[in-house]
Structure formats: C-alpha cells, structure tokens
Amino acid sequence: MPALIVIGAQWGDEGKGKATDQLGTDVDYVVKFNGGNNAGHTIVVDGEKFALHLIPAGALTDTCTPVIGGGVVVDLDVLFQEVEELEARGIDMSKLRVASTAHIIPSYNRTLDKVTERFLGNRKIGTTGRGIGPTYADKMNRIGLRIQDLFDAPILRQKVEAALDQKNNLLVKVFNSRAADADIVTAELLKYADRIKPLVANVPNLLNDALDRGETVVFEGGQATMLDVDHGTYPFVTSSSATAGGACTGSGVGPTRIDRVVGVSKAYITRVGEGPFPTELFDESGDWLRERGGEFGVTTGRPRRCGWYDAVIARYATRVNSLTDLVLTKLDVLSTLDQIPVCVAYEIDGVRHDEMPADQTSFHHAKPIYEYFPGWQEDITAVRSFEDLPQNAQDYVHAIEKLSGVRVSSIGVGPGREQTIVRHPLV
C-alpha cells in the first residue's frame, strides 16, 4: 500500500501521531498536509516522550523523510525551535522538507487571533491564539505570505505592506491595538530565509516521484474530521481541510493515488475548545476519564472535554473520509469500568436519529441514546494479541467495528510505541 492517509475520526487528539509513528521503517515519507502548530502529537519511544507540534511524526524514524505540505501554515519561530529541540535529543532533522507553497504565519496574525477571541467574548470559537485562522483567511483573500516569498525581499516587503493595509485598520480602529510595522515584520521573516532554504522542496514532484518508485507515503492529518472547515461542527472548527480530501489538496498528490484511508479514534471521545458535544460528561465520570487518560492538550495544556464513544460520529467519519481501517486508541483507559456506555443514536426533539443531523441546530440539541457493554477489570497494557484481551474487551472492539462501519485494524493499549495490538497490518 504505497499511499496511506491517517486521519482523525473524532475532534482531534486521538493518537494520530502514534499511529503514524508505529508504521516505522515501512514508511519512506510522512506528510503533514493541513493545520499548523495549533495541534500536537505525543509519541513515546523507549520510555522517552516526544511532543511534536508542527513537524510530522515521521521525523522520529531514521529511514523516513518528514514533509510539511503546501496546505500547512508555518510559524517559522515554532518550526526552528522544534527542529533545535529534536536535534538536541539526537534526531537528524536535515531530511525535513517544506513546501515552497506553504503559507507563513506572520506575527500580526498571532496578534489578530488573540484580540479577535477576546472581542468575541461568549461567542468565542476557542482557538489556540496562534494565528492559524487569520493566516488561512489571508490565503483565501490572496494576501498571504508563502515560504517562497522569503527568497525575494522586495516582493516580501510589498506583500507585507499590502496585508497590513487591511490588518492595521482592524487592529487600531476595531480592536484598539497597536499597528504592526511592515519593516519590522519583513525583517522578522527574512532572518529565516537562509536557514530554511536548504529544506524547501517542490513537494508535489517529490511525493509523486516517490510513489512512481513504489515508495510508501503516509499523509498525516492535523486536527480531525469533526474540526474540518467544511464537514465539522462549523463554526467551531479549524480553518483547514482536516478530512481525507485535504490530503490531496494539501500535498499535491491526486486522489487516484491513495490506496488506504485510516481513521484514528479513541475508545471514548474528547474535544477542546467550544462547540456542541453530545456525549460530553459533566460529572465524576468525565473527571475520571480526563485524569486516567491524561486528557490535557499537547500544545496548549488545556483540559479536554471528555465523553463516551459516539458511534454516530464514527459512522459519519467513515463516510466523509471513505475509511478503510480504524485505529482504536486508549482502550486501556476503560479498564476497571463495570459497564461502558456507547452512543448509538441521538434523540432530537423526541425523534431518534441514527445518522448525523444535517443542520447545526439539531446537532446542538442532540441527546445521546446509549447502549451499555460489560467492562473488564484486567490490566491490558502488556497485551499484544487480540485473542489475549479479556473477552469483554474483545466484545467491545467488535461492537465498535459494527457500529462504526469499518474494521478495527490496530488497538492502542498504552502510550508506548510498542503498546499496540495489530489485527490487520496497515502497510
């Protein structure tokens, strides 16, 4: 399977980085195709924890080339800080490649992101304040800055000035903030030009050539299905295409070259930020899941909202991504529960809905309809074979498969790279 998409099937934080990392030496390229440093992956290798925010998980495998695609927005400060941290821990980052067409997050967009959220008050989206949304807006408004602009200083200066013609009016007149200076912003960005130039690549050519040679390319999604700007719980979404279709637009590899689409889901569900969440738990069960699962953001440290597995969302993710496989993570977190609820449908205004409602208002008022599955008391963190799981744990996985409409190919039973049960190899 030379082309494989790994996508979040919930609201993010499902363990996509670990799922990608586990493919290990079977993968030649790992491509981040959307988002920026507003989401992170935690990967544990031989007991050592790595927190990645912008750089793809493939960086931790010696034989793999990590690639940042054109659909990503890049904070240059964060990029090189992360490079330095990884190099200090013995990771070779010379193989990293960055698309010349990827957009840059300038300092004025970080400012604008933060003041906009404060201005919205109770209507806030719950962004990370890292300038992601404003930078994608600039991209669509055609006033964005791209990596390739760093190598033409006069053009970069013109583009910064054009963007600030709009931005400074907002910052000063609407948000009562200080105007940004075009010369200072340009100088901030140009200091990275020489450093990033050796990493810049024509990513569509790089990846398509690799596929022509029969090499394996994994497309690693940031955020997740329910945060997709088109298919998620809009407006409480990210600003990019986080579903499988985004892998094509964010990398320059066409859809007919994709062989397998892997969704990643927790054995329960979480989300951060604002927005509707039908199975959210506001009682001690939610606190228990949060503490036991370590549900705090890798990038932000924010506590995640926790709930029981939502099979309606799982079926929706299967459809909009054309999932072929599901990686189920954190099954070990559910150990010791007497019974495990799973949302199988919604009740909306007295009517049962087995599928995702078509409008946001209905979804906001959806109440979960649960089925209950018997739990297990055994510690499963050392289990490496599906048949060695407690029978109730096996039954739970089978129920998830049936309710989600896709086979469970891999099961996470702990944070470590090795704490995985493989039922069907992904590559």
Coordinates of C-alpha atoms in Angstrom, one line a residue:
M1 CA 0.0 0.0 0.0
P2 CA 2.2 2.9 -1.2
A3 CA -0.2 5.8 -0.3
L4 CA -1.9 5.9 3.0
I5 CA -3.9 8.7 4.7
V6 CA -4.0 8.8 8.6
I7 CA -6.9 11.0 9.7
G8 CA -8.6 11.9 13.0
A9 CA -12.1 10.4 13.1
Q10 CA -13.3 12.5 16.1
W11 CA -12.5 16.0 17.3
G12 CA -8.7 15.5 17.4
D13 CA -6.2 14.2 20.0
E14 CA -7.0 10.6 19.0
G15 CA -3.4 9.5 18.7
K16 CA -2.7 10.1 15.0
G17 CA 1.0 10.7 15.7
K18 CA 1.5 7.4 17.5
A19 CA -0.5 5.6 14.7
T20 CA 1.8 7.2 12.1
D21 CA 5.0 6.5 14.1
Q22 CA 4.1 2.8 14.5
L23 CA 4.4 2.3 10.8
G24 CA 8.1 2.8 11.4
T25 CA 10.6 1.6 8.8
D26 CA 7.8 0.6 6.4
V27 CA 7.3 4.3 5.5
D28 CA 9.5 6.4 3.3
Y29 CA 7.7 9.8 3.7
V30 CA 5.3 11.2 6.2
V31 CA 3.5 14.3 5.1
K32 CA 1.7 16.9 7.2
F33 CA -0.9 18.3 4.8
N34 CA -3.0 20.7 6.9
G35 CA -3.1 22.9 10.0
G36 CA -0.2 24.4 11.8
N37 CA 1.2 24.4 15.3
N38 CA -2.3 24.5 16.8
A39 CA -2.3 20.8 17.4
G40 CA 0.3 18.4 18.6
H41 CA 1.2 14.7 18.9
T42 CA 2.7 13.0 21.9
I43 CA 4.8 9.9 21.0
V44 CA 6.6 7.7 23.5
V45 CA 9.7 5.9 22.2
D46 CA 11.5 3.5 24.6
G47 CA 10.0 5.4 27.5
E48 CA 11.1 8.8 26.1
K49 CA 8.3 11.3 25.4
F50 CA 8.4 13.5 22.3
A51 CA 5.8 16.3 21.8
L52 CA 5.5 17.3 18.1
H53 CA 3.5 20.4 17.1
L54 CA 4.4 21.2 13.5
I55 CA 6.9 18.6 12.4
P56 CA 5.4 15.2 11.2
A57 CA 5.7 12.1 13.3
G58 CA 8.0 10.5 10.7
A59 CA 10.9 12.6 11.9
L60 CA 11.4 10.1 14.7
T61 CA 12.2 7.3 12.3
D62 CA 15.7 7.4 10.8
T63 CA 14.6 6.0 7.4
C64 CA 11.7 8.3 6.9
T65 CA 11.6 11.8 5.3
P66 CA 9.2 14.2 7.1
V67 CA 7.5 16.6 4.8
I68 CA 5.4 19.8 5.5
G69 CA 3.0 20.2 2.6
G70 CA 1.6 23.3 0.9
G71 CA -1.7 23.0 2.9
V72 CA 0.1 23.8 6.2
V73 CA 0.6 27.2 7.7
V74 CA 4.1 27.6 9.2
D75 CA 5.2 29.6 12.2
L76 CA 8.9 29.9 11.5
D77 CA 9.7 30.6 15.1
V78 CA 8.0 27.4 16.2
L79 CA 9.4 25.4 13.3
F80 CA 13.0 26.1 14.1
Q81 CA 12.5 25.9 17.9
E82 CA 11.1 22.4 17.3
V83 CA 14.0 21.5 15.0
E84 CA 16.5 22.6 17.6
E85 CA 14.8 20.6 20.4
L86 CA 14.7 17.4 18.3
E87 CA 18.3 17.8 17.2
A88 CA 19.4 18.3 20.8
R89 CA 17.8 14.9 21.5
G90 CA 19.8 13.2 18.7
I91 CA 17.1 13.4 15.9
D92 CA 18.5 14.2 12.5
M93 CA 16.4 17.0 11.0
S94 CA 18.4 17.6 7.9
K95 CA 16.0 15.4 6.0
L96 CA 13.0 17.6 6.7
R97 CA 11.4 19.1 3.6
V98 CA 9.0 22.1 3.5
A99 CA 6.7 23.0 0.5
S100 CA 7.6 26.3 -1.2
T101 CA 3.9 27.0 -1.4
A102 CA 3.2 26.6 2.4
H103 CA 1.9 29.8 3.9
I104 CA 3.8 31.7 6.7
I105 CA 2.2 32.8 10.0
P106 CA 3.3 36.4 10.5
S107 CA 3.4 38.0 13.9
Y108 CA 0.5 40.3 13.1
N109 CA -1.8 37.3 12.6
R110 CA -1.0 35.9 16.0
T111 CA -1.9 39.3 17.5
L112 CA -5.1 39.4 15.5
D113 CA -6.1 35.9 16.5
K114 CA -5.8 36.7 20.2
V115 CA -7.6 40.1 20.1
T116 CA -10.4 38.7 18.0
E117 CA -11.1 35.9 20.5
R118 CA -11.2 38.5 23.3
F119 CA -13.5 40.7 21.3
L120 CA -16.0 37.8 20.7
G121 CA -16.4 37.1 24.4
N122 CA -19.1 34.5 24.9
R123 CA -19.2 33.9 21.2
K124 CA -15.5 32.9 21.0
I125 CA -14.5 29.9 18.9
G126 CA -11.9 28.6 21.3
T127 CA -8.8 29.0 19.0
T128 CA -5.3 28.5 20.3
G129 CA -4.4 32.1 19.5
R130 CA -1.5 31.0 17.3
G131 CA -2.6 32.9 14.2
I132 CA -3.8 29.8 12.3
G133 CA -7.3 31.1 11.3
P134 CA -6.2 34.6 10.2
T135 CA -3.4 33.1 8.1
Y136 CA -5.8 30.8 6.3
A137 CA -8.1 33.7 5.8
D138 CA -5.2 35.6 4.2
K139 CA -4.6 32.7 2.0
M140 CA -8.2 32.7 0.7
N141 CA -8.2 36.5 0.5
R142 CA -5.0 36.2 -1.6
I143 CA -2.9 38.5 0.7
G144 CA -1.0 35.6 2.3
L145 CA 2.8 35.2 2.5
R146 CA 4.4 31.9 1.3
I147 CA 7.7 30.3 2.1
Q148 CA 9.0 31.1 -1.4
D149 CA 8.5 34.8 -0.7
L150 CA 11.3 34.7 1.8
F151 CA 13.8 34.5 -1.1
D152 CA 12.6 37.7 -2.8
A153 CA 12.9 40.5 -0.2
P154 CA 11.3 43.3 -2.3
I155 CA 8.3 41.1 -3.1
L156 CA 8.0 40.0 0.5
R157 CA 8.1 43.7 1.7
Q158 CA 5.3 44.6 -0.8
K159 CA 3.1 41.7 0.3
V160 CA 3.5 42.5 4.0
E161 CA 2.6 46.1 3.3
A162 CA -0.4 45.1 1.3
A163 CA -1.6 42.8 4.1
L164 CA -1.1 45.5 6.7
D165 CA -3.2 48.0 4.8
Q166 CA -6.1 45.8 5.9
K167 CA -4.8 44.4 9.2
N168 CA -3.8 47.7 10.8
N169 CA -7.2 49.2 10.3
L170 CA -8.7 46.3 12.1
L171 CA -6.0 46.3 14.9
V172 CA -6.2 50.0 15.5
K173 CA -9.8 51.1 14.8
V174 CA -11.7 47.9 15.8
F175 CA -9.6 46.2 18.5
N176 CA -7.8 49.3 19.9
S177 CA -4.4 47.6 19.5
R178 CA -1.1 48.8 18.2
A179 CA -0.4 48.9 14.4
A180 CA 2.2 46.5 13.0
D181 CA 5.2 47.9 11.2
A182 CA 5.9 46.5 7.8
D183 CA 9.7 46.9 8.0
I184 CA 9.8 45.1 11.4
V185 CA 7.6 42.3 10.2
T186 CA 9.6 41.9 7.0
A187 CA 12.9 41.8 8.9
E188 CA 11.5 39.2 11.4
L189 CA 10.7 36.9 8.5
L190 CA 13.8 37.4 6.4
K191 CA 16.1 36.3 9.2
Y192 CA 14.9 32.7 8.5
A193 CA 15.5 32.8 4.7
D194 CA 19.0 31.3 4.6
R195 CA 18.1 28.8 7.3
I196 CA 15.0 27.4 5.6
K197 CA 16.3 27.4 2.0
P198 CA 18.0 24.0 2.1
L199 CA 14.8 22.5 3.4
V200 CA 12.5 23.9 0.7
A201 CA 11.1 21.5 -1.9
N202 CA 8.6 21.1 -4.8
V203 CA 6.5 18.8 -2.7
P204 CA 4.1 17.6 -5.4
N205 CA 7.0 16.5 -7.5
L206 CA 8.9 15.0 -4.5
L207 CA 5.9 12.9 -3.5
N208 CA 4.6 11.8 -6.9
D209 CA 8.2 10.8 -7.9
A210 CA 8.4 8.7 -4.7
L211 CA 5.1 7.0 -5.5
D212 CA 6.3 6.3 -9.0
R213 CA 9.3 4.5 -7.5
G214 CA 6.9 2.3 -5.4
E215 CA 7.9 4.0 -2.1
T216 CA 5.4 4.4 0.8
V217 CA 4.0 7.8 1.6
V218 CA 1.8 8.5 4.6
F219 CA -0.3 11.6 4.8
E220 CA -0.7 12.7 8.4
G221 CA -3.7 14.9 9.2
G222 CA -3.8 17.6 11.8
Q223 CA -6.9 18.2 13.9
A224 CA -9.7 15.8 12.8
T225 CA -12.9 15.1 10.9
M226 CA -15.2 17.0 13.2
L227 CA -13.0 20.0 13.1
D228 CA -12.9 20.1 9.3
V229 CA -13.9 23.6 8.0
D230 CA -16.4 22.0 5.6
H231 CA -17.5 18.9 7.3
G232 CA -17.1 19.6 11.0
T233 CA -19.2 21.4 13.6
Y234 CA -18.9 24.8 12.0
P235 CA -18.1 27.4 13.1
F236 CA -16.4 25.6 16.0
V237 CA -13.8 24.1 13.6
T238 CA -10.3 24.6 12.4
S239 CA -9.6 26.7 9.3
S240 CA -8.3 23.9 7.0
S241 CA -9.4 20.7 5.4
A242 CA -8.8 18.0 8.0
T243 CA -10.7 15.2 6.2
A244 CA -9.1 12.8 3.7
G245 CA -9.8 15.1 0.8
G246 CA -7.5 17.7 2.4
A247 CA -4.6 15.2 2.0
C248 CA -4.8 15.7 -1.8
T249 CA -5.1 19.4 -1.9
G250 CA -2.6 19.9 0.9
S251 CA 0.1 17.8 -0.7
G252 CA -0.3 17.9 -4.5
V253 CA -1.0 14.1 -4.8
G254 CA -4.2 13.2 -6.6
P255 CA -7.0 11.0 -5.2
T256 CA -6.5 8.1 -7.5
R257 CA -3.1 7.5 -6.0
I258 CA -4.5 6.9 -2.5
D259 CA -4.7 3.3 -1.5
R260 CA -6.0 3.3 2.1
V261 CA -7.6 5.8 4.5
V262 CA -7.1 5.1 8.2
G263 CA -9.2 6.8 10.8
V264 CA -8.0 7.1 14.3
S265 CA -10.4 7.1 17.3
K266 CA -10.1 6.9 21.0
A267 CA -12.1 4.2 22.7
Y268 CA -14.1 7.1 24.1
I269 CA -14.1 10.7 22.8
T270 CA -12.7 14.1 23.7
R271 CA -12.6 17.6 22.3
V272 CA -11.1 21.0 23.2
G273 CA -12.4 24.5 22.5
E274 CA -16.0 25.5 22.2
G275 CA -18.9 23.8 20.3
P276 CA -21.5 21.1 20.7
F277 CA -20.5 17.7 22.1
P278 CA -23.5 15.3 22.6
T279 CA -21.8 12.7 24.9
E280 CA -19.9 15.2 27.0
L281 CA -19.7 14.2 30.6
F282 CA -20.0 16.9 33.3
D283 CA -19.9 14.5 36.3
E284 CA -17.2 12.4 38.0
S285 CA -17.1 10.0 35.0
G286 CA -15.8 12.9 32.9
D287 CA -13.2 13.8 35.5
W288 CA -12.2 10.1 35.8
L289 CA -11.7 9.8 32.0
R290 CA -9.7 13.1 31.9
E291 CA -7.3 12.1 34.8
R292 CA -6.9 8.4 33.8
G293 CA -6.5 9.2 30.1
G294 CA -4.2 12.2 30.7
E295 CA -6.5 14.4 28.7
F296 CA -4.7 17.7 28.5
G297 CA -3.6 19.4 25.3
V298 CA -0.1 18.7 24.0
T299 CA 0.2 22.2 22.5
T300 CA -2.0 24.2 24.9
G301 CA -2.1 22.2 28.1
R302 CA -5.9 22.8 28.2
P303 CA -8.0 20.2 29.8
R304 CA -10.0 18.2 27.2
R305 CA -13.7 17.8 27.4
C306 CA -14.5 14.0 27.8
G307 CA -17.4 11.8 26.8
W308 CA -18.3 8.2 25.8
Y309 CA -17.7 6.8 22.4
D310 CA -20.0 8.3 19.8
A311 CA -20.8 5.8 17.0
V312 CA -22.9 8.4 15.1
I313 CA -19.8 10.5 14.7
A314 CA -17.8 7.4 13.8
R315 CA -20.2 6.4 11.0
Y316 CA -20.1 10.0 9.7
A317 CA -16.3 10.0 9.7
T318 CA -16.3 6.6 7.9
R319 CA -18.5 8.1 5.1
V320 CA -16.9 11.5 4.6
N321 CA -13.4 10.1 4.6
S322 CA -14.1 6.7 2.9
L323 CA -12.3 5.0 5.8
T324 CA -10.9 1.5 5.1
D325 CA -9.5 0.9 8.6
L326 CA -9.9 2.2 12.1
V327 CA -7.1 2.5 14.7
L328 CA -8.7 2.4 18.2
T329 CA -6.5 4.1 20.8
K330 CA -6.5 4.2 24.6
L331 CA -8.6 1.0 25.1
D332 CA -6.6 0.5 28.4
V333 CA -8.1 3.7 29.8
L334 CA -11.5 1.9 30.0
S335 CA -10.2 -0.9 32.2
T336 CA -11.8 -1.3 35.6
L337 CA -15.2 0.0 34.5
D338 CA -18.2 -2.2 35.3
Q339 CA -20.0 -1.1 32.1
I340 CA -19.1 1.1 29.2
P341 CA -21.8 3.3 27.5
V342 CA -21.6 3.8 23.7
C343 CA -23.8 6.4 22.0
V344 CA -25.6 4.6 19.1
A345 CA -28.0 7.3 18.1
Y346 CA -29.3 10.7 19.0
E347 CA -32.7 11.9 20.3
I348 CA -33.6 15.2 18.9
D349 CA -37.0 16.8 19.8
G350 CA -38.3 13.3 20.6
V351 CA -37.2 11.7 17.4
R352 CA -34.4 9.1 17.1
H353 CA -31.6 9.9 14.6
D354 CA -29.2 7.1 13.7
E355 CA -27.1 9.4 11.5
M356 CA -25.6 12.8 11.8
P357 CA -28.3 15.5 11.5
A358 CA -27.9 17.8 8.5
D359 CA -28.0 21.1 10.4
Q360 CA -26.0 22.5 13.3
T361 CA -29.1 23.5 15.4
S362 CA -30.3 19.9 15.5
F363 CA -26.8 18.6 16.4
H364 CA -26.6 21.2 19.2
H365 CA -29.8 19.8 20.7
A366 CA -28.9 16.1 20.2
K367 CA -29.1 13.9 23.2
P368 CA -27.2 10.6 23.2
I369 CA -29.0 7.2 23.1
Y370 CA -26.7 4.7 24.8
E371 CA -26.2 1.0 24.7
Y372 CA -24.2 -0.5 27.5
F373 CA -21.4 -3.0 27.2
P374 CA -19.9 -5.0 30.1
G375 CA -16.4 -3.8 31.1
W376 CA -13.3 -5.7 32.3
Q377 CA -11.1 -5.4 35.3
E378 CA -7.8 -6.7 34.0
D379 CA -4.8 -4.5 33.2
I380 CA -4.4 -4.9 29.4
T381 CA -1.3 -2.7 28.9
A382 CA 1.0 -5.7 28.4
V383 CA -1.3 -7.5 26.0
R384 CA 0.0 -7.8 22.4
S385 CA -2.5 -10.2 20.8
F386 CA -6.2 -9.6 20.3
E387 CA -7.0 -13.1 21.5
D388 CA -5.3 -12.4 24.8
L389 CA -7.6 -9.5 25.6
P390 CA -10.3 -10.1 28.2
Q391 CA -13.4 -11.4 26.4
N392 CA -15.4 -8.3 27.3
A393 CA -12.7 -6.1 25.8
Q394 CA -12.8 -8.2 22.6
D395 CA -16.6 -7.8 22.5
Y396 CA -16.3 -4.0 22.9
V397 CA -13.9 -3.8 19.9
H398 CA -16.3 -6.0 17.8
A399 CA -19.2 -3.7 18.8
I400 CA -17.2 -0.6 17.8
E401 CA -16.5 -2.2 14.4
K402 CA -20.1 -3.0 13.8
L403 CA -21.4 0.4 14.9
S404 CA -18.7 2.4 13.1
G405 CA -19.0 0.5 9.8
V406 CA -15.2 -0.1 9.5
R407 CA -12.8 -2.7 10.7
V408 CA -10.5 -2.1 13.6
S409 CA -7.1 -2.9 12.4
S410 CA -5.0 -1.7 15.3
I411 CA -5.6 -1.2 19.1
G412 CA -3.6 1.0 21.4
V413 CA -3.3 -0.4 25.0
G414 CA -0.8 2.2 26.3
P415 CA 1.2 5.3 25.3
G416 CA 4.3 3.5 24.2
R417 CA 5.2 2.7 20.6
E418 CA 5.2 -1.0 21.4
Q419 CA 1.9 -1.0 23.3
T420 CA -0.2 -1.9 20.3
I421 CA -2.2 -4.8 19.1
V422 CA -2.1 -5.2 15.3
R423 CA -5.0 -7.2 13.8
H424 CA -4.5 -6.2 10.2
P425 CA -1.2 -4.6 9.1
L426 CA -1.6 -1.2 7.5
V427 CA 1.4 -1.4 5.2

